[in-house]
Amino acid sequence: MVGAAHEIHLCTTCIQQLGLQLESGPPTIASILSKAPVSEESVETESPAIASSPAARSSARKIPDCPTCGSAFADFESSKRFGCAHDYSVWEDLLSPLIVGYHGVDRHTGRRPGSVNPRVDERQAKRRQLDAALRNAVAHEDYTQAAHLRDELRTLDGASDTTLKP
Amino acid sequence: MSRLNDLLARPVPWLSSPGEHDSIVVSTRVRLARNCREFAFRRKLSRHRQQELVHHVLASTSRLPDWQQAHHLFLDELDEVERIALVERQLASRELANGKHPAGLSISADQRISLMANEEDHVRLQVTSSGLCAEANLTQAVLIDQCLEAELGWAFHDRYGYLTACPTNVGTGMRISVMLHLPALAESGELKAALRGLAALHFTVRGAHGEGSEPTGHYFQFSNQRSLGMTEQTLAIEITETAERLVAYERLARQALLNQSRWRLEDKIFRAWGLLSQSRSLTGDEIAAELSWIRLGASTGILPWRNWSVIDQLMVHCQPAHLQLEHTDARDAQHRDRLRATLVREALATPNPSVN
């Protein structure tokens, strides 16, 4: 009956078969309901037979839940929030269109943990700062300051005749 | 007596006008979002595990090199007013301050760097400085990121990069924001056109207090919308170049106003001066709006008074939580409005700092 509460008692065998994890505390209602049959009949049972229908439903939908945190893809779709980092691996290809839709691409090209990352080139950053300050000085007709900044840029570049943009 | 007294006593470090760029660029912030591999994201964590996470993160930040004088705060030890004061200083987000989750906050001694534990992501690190300095802030953020990574173990995916609770932050996990003061563009009606170009570059624009805030006092914050598919350095350079373009537009708009209707500009500035130096009651919005004119007046030289540090500090210390923590008679809005007016009158009576 719609609106009636369904009470499900699960033994540890069933929990395992359903792929629910207890690592993060008791399974959420959402994660259990996503595996439960939608029929209006009562589902009170401790029989392992019940395990076959959620499994069948899962494979019919073809989107696996995250085995680490129990999140269903539907959870993510409604909340736009993941349950754990592993979700990205479980749903890797499914996520691509959504990620492309937001970021324009679906591949990371920036820094990575652990590797010897090219640090932000401090010299390049300093050069940009001096460049901007020089343009600023010229705009304000502060030619004394501009000359000073030009000299700093030359020192930075280390070359004797660096051509500077006006 | 607040736990935050010594923290609040220090001036806000990234407010140090006029700086460069004729005080048009107020500040730059680089933010990195990171999550620890061994914990699920917040919505799947029990309260107990969230507390473990917060302690775990703060234990690591307390071991950062040169962070011996840092503040490490557990948010449930602070009352609502103290939390809001942290938001007013932009050390914590509204989400962190208003949330009911266990949360922590580490703040560097100079208050330029803060790290939130258990906000939407496990760790949100932000480095803020006055002026335009995305690359310098990035360098600093990267150094801290590398230190913490060794202890905390970031969740990372070969294809999608640093993993975050919301896919809008995935990849570099980085958001760079620049806060600009654009009174001339706003007054001349050219602001919309200038900002329209930003959307095409995938930058978003908000009011000064981030998400959900209205632009008050001609302050605007723009930041990158996308965080995946570029290197961190490229993003820093793009933001810097965009900010410089906006600075140039604002300079042109100021010049045009000065050339074509200087009297109108002077009138606005001196009206603001009149209101602030004589008023007996001022709301927070009024202060933001009028101080904006004072700032413009000081920057253009129209106003002979240019005590920049006073202007900056008024912006923070006249906000509601700061008033409540620093004055005993600031409990309701009416009292705060009157207190504000008193503080501002006193502040404007401070003479210019002596030359050099």
Coordinates of C-alpha atoms in Angstrom, one line a residue:
Chain A
M1 CA 0.0 0.0 0.0
V2 CA 1.4 3.3 -0.9
G3 CA 2.4 5.3 2.1
A4 CA 2.8 2.3 4.4
A5 CA 6.1 1.8 6.1
H6 CA 8.1 -1.2 4.9
E7 CA 10.3 -2.7 7.5
I8 CA 13.3 -4.7 6.2
H9 CA 15.4 -6.8 8.5
L10 CA 18.7 -7.8 6.9
C11 CA 21.1 -10.4 8.1
T12 CA 24.8 -9.9 7.5
T13 CA 24.7 -12.4 4.6
C14 CA 22.0 -10.4 2.8
I15 CA 23.9 -7.1 3.5
Q16 CA 26.9 -8.7 1.8
Q17 CA 24.9 -10.0 -1.1
L18 CA 23.3 -6.7 -1.7
G19 CA 26.7 -5.0 -1.7
L20 CA 25.9 -2.7 1.1
Q21 CA 28.9 -1.5 3.2
L22 CA 28.8 -0.7 6.8
E23 CA 32.1 1.2 6.9
S24 CA 30.4 4.6 7.0
G25 CA 27.8 3.6 9.5
P26 CA 24.4 2.0 8.8
P27 CA 23.3 2.0 5.2
T28 CA 21.2 5.0 4.3
I29 CA 17.6 4.6 3.5
A30 CA 18.2 5.7 0.0
S31 CA 20.8 3.1 -0.7
I32 CA 18.6 0.3 0.6
L33 CA 15.5 1.5 -1.2
S34 CA 17.4 1.8 -4.4
K35 CA 18.0 -2.0 -4.2
A36 CA 14.5 -2.9 -2.9
P37 CA 11.7 -3.9 -5.3
V38 CA 9.2 -1.2 -6.0
S39 CA 6.2 -3.5 -5.6
E40 CA 3.6 -2.4 -3.2
E41 CA 3.7 -5.7 -1.4
S42 CA 5.3 -6.0 1.9
V43 CA 9.0 -6.9 1.7
E44 CA 9.5 -8.2 5.2
T45 CA 11.7 -11.2 4.9
E46 CA 14.9 -12.6 6.1
S47 CA 15.2 -15.0 3.2
P48 CA 18.2 -14.8 0.9
A49 CA 15.7 -15.1 -1.9
I50 CA 15.1 -11.4 -1.7
A51 CA 18.6 -10.8 -2.8
S52 CA 17.9 -11.9 -6.3
S53 CA 15.3 -9.2 -7.1
P54 CA 17.4 -6.2 -6.1
A55 CA 20.3 -7.7 -8.0
A56 CA 18.0 -8.3 -11.0
R57 CA 16.8 -4.7 -10.8
S58 CA 20.4 -3.4 -10.6
S59 CA 21.5 -5.3 -13.7
A60 CA 18.3 -4.2 -15.5
R61 CA 19.3 -0.6 -14.7
K62 CA 23.0 -1.4 -15.5
I63 CA 24.3 1.4 -13.3
P64 CA 26.2 -0.1 -10.3
D65 CA 26.1 1.5 -6.9
C66 CA 29.4 2.5 -5.5
P67 CA 30.7 -0.5 -3.5
T68 CA 32.7 1.7 -1.2
C69 CA 30.1 4.1 0.1
G70 CA 26.8 2.6 -1.2
S71 CA 25.8 5.7 -3.3
A72 CA 23.5 5.0 -6.1
F73 CA 23.9 7.0 -9.3
A74 CA 20.4 8.3 -8.8
D75 CA 21.6 9.9 -5.5
F76 CA 24.3 11.7 -7.4
E77 CA 21.9 12.8 -10.1
S78 CA 19.4 14.4 -7.6
S79 CA 21.9 16.0 -5.3
K80 CA 24.8 16.7 -7.7
R81 CA 27.1 15.5 -4.9
F82 CA 29.2 12.4 -4.7
G83 CA 29.3 10.0 -1.8
C84 CA 33.0 9.3 -2.0
A85 CA 36.0 9.6 -4.2
H86 CA 35.5 6.1 -5.5
D87 CA 32.3 7.1 -7.2
Y88 CA 34.3 8.8 -9.9
S89 CA 35.9 5.4 -10.8
V90 CA 32.7 3.4 -10.6
W91 CA 30.8 5.8 -12.9
E92 CA 33.8 7.1 -14.8
D93 CA 32.4 7.0 -18.4
L94 CA 28.9 7.9 -17.3
L95 CA 30.2 11.2 -15.8
S96 CA 32.1 12.3 -18.9
P97 CA 29.2 14.1 -20.7
L98 CA 28.2 15.9 -17.5
I99 CA 31.8 17.0 -16.8
V100 CA 32.3 18.1 -20.4
G101 CA 29.1 20.0 -20.2
Y102 CA 30.4 22.0 -17.3
H103 CA 34.2 22.2 -17.8
G104 CA 34.3 21.9 -21.6
V105 CA 36.7 18.9 -21.4
D106 CA 37.0 15.7 -19.3
R107 CA 40.6 15.3 -18.8
H108 CA 42.9 16.8 -16.1
T109 CA 46.1 18.5 -17.3
G110 CA 47.3 20.2 -14.2
R111 CA 49.3 19.2 -11.2
R112 CA 49.4 15.7 -9.8
P113 CA 50.2 14.5 -6.3
G114 CA 53.6 13.1 -5.6
S115 CA 55.3 13.8 -8.9
V116 CA 57.9 16.4 -9.3
N117 CA 55.6 19.2 -10.4
P118 CA 56.9 22.1 -12.4
R119 CA 56.5 24.8 -9.7
V120 CA 55.1 28.1 -10.7
D121 CA 58.1 29.7 -12.4
E122 CA 58.8 32.4 -9.8
R123 CA 61.1 34.2 -12.2
Q124 CA 58.3 34.3 -14.8
A125 CA 55.9 35.6 -12.2
K126 CA 58.3 38.3 -11.2
R127 CA 58.8 39.3 -14.8
R128 CA 55.1 39.6 -15.3
Q129 CA 54.8 41.8 -12.2
L130 CA 57.6 44.1 -13.4
D131 CA 56.0 44.2 -16.9
A132 CA 52.7 45.3 -15.4
A133 CA 54.4 47.8 -13.1
L134 CA 56.3 49.2 -16.1
R135 CA 53.1 49.7 -18.1
N136 CA 51.6 51.3 -15.1
A137 CA 54.5 53.7 -14.7
V138 CA 54.4 54.7 -18.4
A139 CA 50.7 55.2 -18.3
H140 CA 51.2 57.6 -15.4
E141 CA 54.2 59.3 -17.2
D142 CA 56.4 58.4 -14.3
Y143 CA 59.5 57.8 -16.5
T144 CA 61.9 57.7 -13.6
Q145 CA 60.1 54.8 -12.2
A146 CA 59.7 53.2 -15.6
A147 CA 63.5 53.4 -16.2
H148 CA 64.1 51.8 -12.8
L149 CA 61.7 49.0 -13.6
R150 CA 63.3 48.5 -17.1
D151 CA 66.6 48.1 -15.4
E152 CA 65.2 45.5 -13.0
L153 CA 63.7 43.6 -15.9
R154 CA 67.1 43.6 -17.7
T155 CA 68.8 42.2 -14.6
L156 CA 66.1 39.6 -14.3
D157 CA 66.6 38.5 -17.9
G158 CA 70.3 38.5 -17.5
A159 CA 70.8 39.6 -21.0
S160 CA 72.6 42.8 -22.0
D161 CA 70.2 43.8 -24.8
T162 CA 66.7 42.6 -24.1
T163 CA 64.1 44.2 -26.3
L164 CA 61.3 45.3 -24.1
K165 CA 57.8 45.9 -25.3
P166 CA 56.7 49.5 -24.9
Chain B
M1 CA 35.8 38.3 26.1
S2 CA 36.1 36.3 22.9
R3 CA 38.5 33.5 22.0
L4 CA 39.1 35.5 18.9
N5 CA 40.2 38.7 20.5
D6 CA 43.8 38.6 19.5
L7 CA 42.8 37.5 16.0
L8 CA 40.3 40.3 15.6
A9 CA 42.7 42.9 17.0
R10 CA 45.0 42.5 14.0
P11 CA 44.2 44.4 10.8
V12 CA 42.9 42.4 7.9
P13 CA 46.1 41.8 6.0
W14 CA 44.7 41.7 2.5
L15 CA 43.1 45.0 2.9
S16 CA 46.0 47.4 2.5
S17 CA 45.1 50.0 0.0
P18 CA 46.0 51.7 -2.1
G19 CA 48.4 49.1 -3.4
E20 CA 49.0 49.1 -7.0
H21 CA 46.5 49.6 -9.8
D22 CA 45.1 52.8 -8.2
S23 CA 43.4 50.7 -5.6
I24 CA 41.1 49.2 -8.3
V25 CA 42.2 45.7 -7.4
V26 CA 41.4 45.1 -3.8
S27 CA 42.6 41.5 -3.3
T28 CA 43.3 38.1 -4.9
R29 CA 42.5 34.8 -3.5
V30 CA 43.6 31.3 -4.6
R31 CA 41.6 28.4 -3.2
L32 CA 42.3 24.7 -3.5
A33 CA 39.8 22.0 -2.7
R34 CA 41.1 18.6 -1.6
N35 CA 39.7 15.4 -0.1
C36 CA 41.4 12.6 1.9
R37 CA 41.3 9.2 0.3
E38 CA 40.5 7.3 3.5
F39 CA 37.3 9.2 4.3
A40 CA 34.1 9.3 2.2
F41 CA 32.6 12.7 1.4
R42 CA 30.7 14.5 4.1
R43 CA 27.2 13.4 3.1
K44 CA 28.3 9.8 3.6
L45 CA 30.2 10.3 6.8
S46 CA 28.7 9.7 10.2
R47 CA 29.1 12.6 12.7
H48 CA 31.7 10.6 14.6
R49 CA 33.8 10.1 11.4
Q50 CA 33.4 13.8 10.6
Q51 CA 34.9 14.7 14.0
E52 CA 37.7 12.2 13.3
L53 CA 38.3 13.9 10.0
V54 CA 38.4 17.4 11.5
H55 CA 40.9 16.3 14.2
H56 CA 43.0 14.5 11.6
V57 CA 43.2 17.5 9.3
L58 CA 43.9 20.0 12.1
A59 CA 46.6 17.8 13.5
S60 CA 48.3 18.0 10.1
T61 CA 48.0 21.7 9.7
S62 CA 49.4 22.2 13.2
R63 CA 52.6 20.5 11.9
L64 CA 53.0 22.8 8.9
P65 CA 56.4 24.4 8.8
D66 CA 56.3 28.0 10.2
W67 CA 52.8 27.5 11.5
Q68 CA 53.7 27.5 15.2
Q69 CA 51.8 30.8 15.7
A70 CA 48.7 29.7 13.8
H71 CA 45.2 29.6 15.2
H72 CA 43.5 26.2 15.1
L73 CA 39.8 26.4 15.9
F74 CA 37.0 23.9 16.3
L75 CA 33.9 25.6 15.1
D76 CA 31.6 24.1 17.7
E77 CA 33.7 25.9 20.4
L78 CA 32.7 29.3 18.9
D79 CA 29.4 31.0 19.2
E80 CA 27.4 32.3 16.2
V81 CA 28.7 35.9 16.4
E82 CA 32.3 34.7 16.5
R83 CA 31.7 32.5 13.5
I84 CA 30.2 35.4 11.5
A85 CA 33.2 37.5 12.4
L86 CA 35.4 35.0 10.7
V87 CA 33.2 35.2 7.6
E88 CA 33.4 39.0 7.7
R89 CA 37.2 38.6 7.6
Q90 CA 36.8 36.1 4.8
L91 CA 38.7 33.5 6.7
A92 CA 35.7 31.1 6.7
S93 CA 32.9 30.6 4.2
R94 CA 29.2 31.1 5.2
E95 CA 28.7 27.4 4.5
L96 CA 31.3 26.5 7.2
A97 CA 30.1 29.1 9.7
N98 CA 26.4 28.3 9.4
G99 CA 26.7 24.6 9.1
K100 CA 25.8 22.1 11.8
H101 CA 28.6 19.7 10.9
P102 CA 31.8 19.3 12.9
A103 CA 34.2 21.7 11.3
G104 CA 37.6 23.1 11.9
L105 CA 39.6 26.2 10.8
S106 CA 43.3 26.8 10.7
I107 CA 44.5 30.3 10.2
S108 CA 48.1 31.4 9.7
A109 CA 49.5 33.9 12.1
D110 CA 49.4 36.7 9.4
Q111 CA 45.8 35.7 8.6
R112 CA 46.5 35.5 4.9
I113 CA 46.1 31.8 4.8
S114 CA 43.2 29.8 6.1
L115 CA 42.2 26.2 5.8
M116 CA 38.7 24.9 6.4
A117 CA 38.2 21.4 7.5
N118 CA 35.0 19.6 6.6
E119 CA 33.3 22.2 4.5
E120 CA 31.8 20.8 1.3
D121 CA 35.2 19.2 0.8
H122 CA 37.4 17.8 3.5
V123 CA 40.0 20.6 3.0
R124 CA 39.5 24.0 1.5
L125 CA 42.8 26.0 1.5
Q126 CA 42.8 29.6 0.6
V127 CA 45.6 32.1 0.3
T128 CA 44.6 35.8 0.1
S129 CA 46.7 38.9 -0.6
S130 CA 46.0 42.5 -1.3
G131 CA 46.4 43.6 -4.9
L132 CA 46.8 41.4 -8.0
C133 CA 49.1 38.4 -7.2
A134 CA 47.5 35.2 -8.4
E135 CA 50.8 33.5 -9.3
A136 CA 52.4 34.4 -5.9
N137 CA 49.4 33.1 -4.0
L138 CA 49.4 30.0 -6.1
T139 CA 53.0 29.3 -5.3
Q140 CA 52.2 29.6 -1.6
A141 CA 49.1 27.4 -1.9
V142 CA 51.1 24.7 -3.8
L143 CA 53.8 24.5 -1.1
I144 CA 51.2 24.0 1.6
D145 CA 49.3 21.5 -0.6
Q146 CA 52.5 19.5 -1.1
C147 CA 53.2 19.4 2.7
L148 CA 49.6 18.3 3.5
E149 CA 49.4 15.7 0.7
A150 CA 52.2 13.7 2.3
E151 CA 50.3 13.4 5.5
L152 CA 46.7 13.4 4.4
G153 CA 46.7 11.5 1.1
W154 CA 44.6 13.3 -1.5
A155 CA 41.9 11.6 -3.5
F156 CA 43.0 11.8 -7.1
H157 CA 41.9 10.2 -10.4
D158 CA 44.1 9.9 -13.4
R159 CA 41.5 11.3 -15.8
Y160 CA 39.5 13.6 -13.6
G161 CA 42.3 15.0 -11.3
Y162 CA 41.8 16.0 -7.7
L163 CA 38.4 14.6 -6.7
T164 CA 35.8 16.8 -5.0
A165 CA 32.3 16.3 -3.6
C166 CA 30.8 18.4 -6.3
P167 CA 32.0 17.8 -9.9
T168 CA 32.1 21.6 -10.6
N169 CA 35.4 21.7 -8.5
V170 CA 37.1 18.6 -9.9
G171 CA 40.4 18.7 -11.7
T172 CA 42.7 21.3 -10.3
G173 CA 40.2 21.9 -7.4
M174 CA 41.2 25.5 -7.8
R175 CA 39.2 28.7 -7.7
I176 CA 41.0 32.0 -8.2
S177 CA 39.0 35.1 -7.3
V178 CA 39.9 38.7 -7.7
M179 CA 38.1 41.5 -5.9
L180 CA 37.8 44.8 -7.8
H181 CA 36.6 48.2 -7.0
L182 CA 34.8 49.6 -10.1
P183 CA 32.9 52.7 -9.2
A184 CA 33.5 54.6 -12.5
L185 CA 32.4 51.7 -14.7
A186 CA 29.3 51.2 -12.5
E187 CA 28.4 54.9 -12.7
S188 CA 29.0 55.3 -16.4
G189 CA 26.8 52.3 -17.1
E190 CA 29.6 50.5 -18.9
L191 CA 30.0 47.8 -16.3
K192 CA 27.5 45.4 -17.8
A193 CA 29.4 45.5 -21.1
A194 CA 32.8 45.0 -19.4
L195 CA 31.4 42.1 -17.4
R196 CA 29.7 40.4 -20.3
G197 CA 33.0 39.5 -21.7
L198 CA 33.8 37.6 -18.6
A199 CA 31.0 35.1 -19.1
A200 CA 32.4 34.2 -22.5
L201 CA 35.8 33.4 -20.8
H202 CA 34.0 31.2 -18.3
F203 CA 34.5 33.6 -15.4
T204 CA 31.7 34.3 -13.0
V205 CA 31.0 37.6 -11.2
R206 CA 29.6 38.1 -7.8
G207 CA 29.2 40.8 -5.1
A208 CA 32.0 41.3 -2.6
H209 CA 30.8 38.6 -0.2
G210 CA 30.8 35.7 -2.6
E211 CA 27.9 33.4 -3.3
G212 CA 24.5 34.9 -2.9
S213 CA 25.6 38.4 -2.3
E214 CA 24.6 41.5 -4.1
P215 CA 27.2 43.9 -5.3
T216 CA 27.4 46.7 -2.7
G217 CA 29.8 49.7 -2.8
H218 CA 30.8 48.9 -6.4
Y219 CA 32.9 45.9 -5.3
F220 CA 32.9 42.9 -7.6
Q221 CA 34.5 39.6 -7.3
F222 CA 35.2 37.6 -10.4
S223 CA 36.5 34.0 -10.5
N224 CA 37.0 31.0 -12.8
Q225 CA 34.0 28.8 -13.3
R226 CA 35.9 25.9 -14.7
S227 CA 38.6 24.0 -12.8
L228 CA 39.3 21.1 -15.2
G229 CA 41.4 21.0 -18.3
M230 CA 44.0 23.7 -17.7
T231 CA 47.1 23.9 -15.7
E232 CA 47.0 25.9 -12.5
Q233 CA 49.6 28.4 -13.9
T234 CA 47.6 29.0 -17.1
L235 CA 44.5 29.8 -15.0
A236 CA 46.5 32.2 -12.8
I237 CA 47.8 34.0 -15.9
E238 CA 44.4 34.2 -17.5
I239 CA 42.8 35.7 -14.4
T240 CA 45.7 38.2 -14.1
E241 CA 45.3 39.3 -17.7
T242 CA 41.6 39.6 -17.3
A243 CA 41.9 41.6 -14.2
E244 CA 44.4 43.9 -15.8
R245 CA 42.0 44.5 -18.7
L246 CA 39.2 45.4 -16.3
V247 CA 41.6 47.7 -14.4
A248 CA 42.3 49.4 -17.8
Y249 CA 38.6 49.8 -18.5
E250 CA 38.0 51.3 -15.0
R251 CA 40.9 53.7 -15.5
L252 CA 39.5 54.9 -18.8
A253 CA 36.0 55.3 -17.2
R254 CA 37.5 57.3 -14.4
Q255 CA 39.4 59.5 -16.8
A256 CA 36.2 60.0 -18.9
L257 CA 34.2 61.0 -15.8
L258 CA 36.9 63.4 -14.7
N259 CA 37.1 65.0 -18.1
Q260 CA 33.4 65.2 -18.9
S261 CA 31.6 65.6 -15.6
R262 CA 34.1 66.2 -12.9
W263 CA 31.6 68.2 -11.0
R264 CA 29.2 65.3 -10.8
L265 CA 32.0 63.0 -9.5
E266 CA 33.0 65.6 -7.0
D267 CA 29.5 66.0 -5.8
K268 CA 29.1 62.3 -5.2
I269 CA 32.4 62.1 -3.3
F270 CA 31.8 65.1 -1.1
R271 CA 28.2 64.1 -0.4
A272 CA 29.6 60.8 0.8
W273 CA 32.1 62.7 2.9
G274 CA 29.3 64.9 4.3
L275 CA 27.1 61.9 5.2
L276 CA 29.8 59.9 6.8
S277 CA 31.3 62.8 8.8
Q278 CA 28.0 64.0 10.1
S279 CA 25.6 61.1 10.2
R280 CA 24.2 59.8 13.5
S281 CA 23.1 56.5 12.2
L282 CA 24.5 54.4 9.4
T283 CA 23.5 50.9 8.1
G284 CA 26.1 48.5 6.9
D285 CA 24.9 49.0 3.3
E286 CA 25.2 52.7 3.6
I287 CA 28.8 52.5 4.9
A288 CA 29.7 50.2 2.0
A289 CA 28.2 52.5 -0.6
E290 CA 29.6 55.8 0.9
L291 CA 33.0 54.4 1.7
S292 CA 33.2 53.4 -2.0
W293 CA 33.0 57.1 -2.9
I294 CA 35.6 58.0 -0.3
R295 CA 37.9 55.4 -1.8
L296 CA 37.4 56.8 -5.2
G297 CA 37.9 60.3 -3.9
A298 CA 41.2 59.3 -2.3
S299 CA 42.4 57.4 -5.3
T300 CA 41.7 60.2 -7.8
G301 CA 43.0 62.9 -5.5
I302 CA 39.7 64.7 -5.4
L303 CA 39.5 64.2 -1.7
P304 CA 42.4 65.7 0.2
W305 CA 42.0 63.1 2.9
R306 CA 43.4 59.7 2.0
N307 CA 43.9 57.7 5.2
W308 CA 43.8 54.3 3.4
S309 CA 44.3 52.1 6.4
V310 CA 41.3 53.8 8.1
I311 CA 39.1 53.3 5.1
D312 CA 40.0 49.6 4.9
Q313 CA 39.6 48.9 8.6
L314 CA 36.2 50.6 8.7
M315 CA 35.0 48.2 6.0
V316 CA 35.6 45.3 8.3
H317 CA 35.1 46.7 11.8
C318 CA 31.8 48.2 11.0
Q319 CA 30.3 44.8 10.1
P320 CA 27.7 43.4 12.5
A321 CA 29.7 40.6 14.2
H322 CA 32.8 42.7 14.6
L323 CA 30.8 45.4 16.2
Q324 CA 29.2 43.0 18.6
L325 CA 32.5 41.4 19.6
E326 CA 34.3 44.7 20.0
H327 CA 31.6 46.8 21.7
T328 CA 29.3 45.9 24.5
D329 CA 26.5 48.2 23.3
A330 CA 26.0 46.6 19.8
R331 CA 23.4 44.0 20.6
D332 CA 20.7 45.1 18.2
A333 CA 20.6 46.7 14.8
Q334 CA 19.6 50.1 16.0
H335 CA 22.5 50.3 18.4
R336 CA 24.9 49.1 15.8
D337 CA 23.8 51.7 13.3
R338 CA 24.4 54.4 15.8
L339 CA 27.8 52.9 16.8
R340 CA 28.8 52.7 13.2
A341 CA 28.1 56.4 12.7
T342 CA 30.2 57.2 15.8
L343 CA 33.1 55.1 14.7
V344 CA 33.0 56.6 11.2
R345 CA 32.9 60.2 12.4
E346 CA 35.9 59.5 14.7
A347 CA 37.7 57.8 11.9
L348 CA 37.3 60.5 9.4
A349 CA 38.6 63.0 11.9
T350 CA 41.9 61.1 11.8
P351 CA 44.3 63.2 9.8
N352 CA 46.2 61.8 6.8
P353 CA 49.3 59.8 7.8
S354 CA 52.4 62.0 7.6
V355 CA 54.1 61.8 4.2
N356 CA 56.2 58.7 3.6

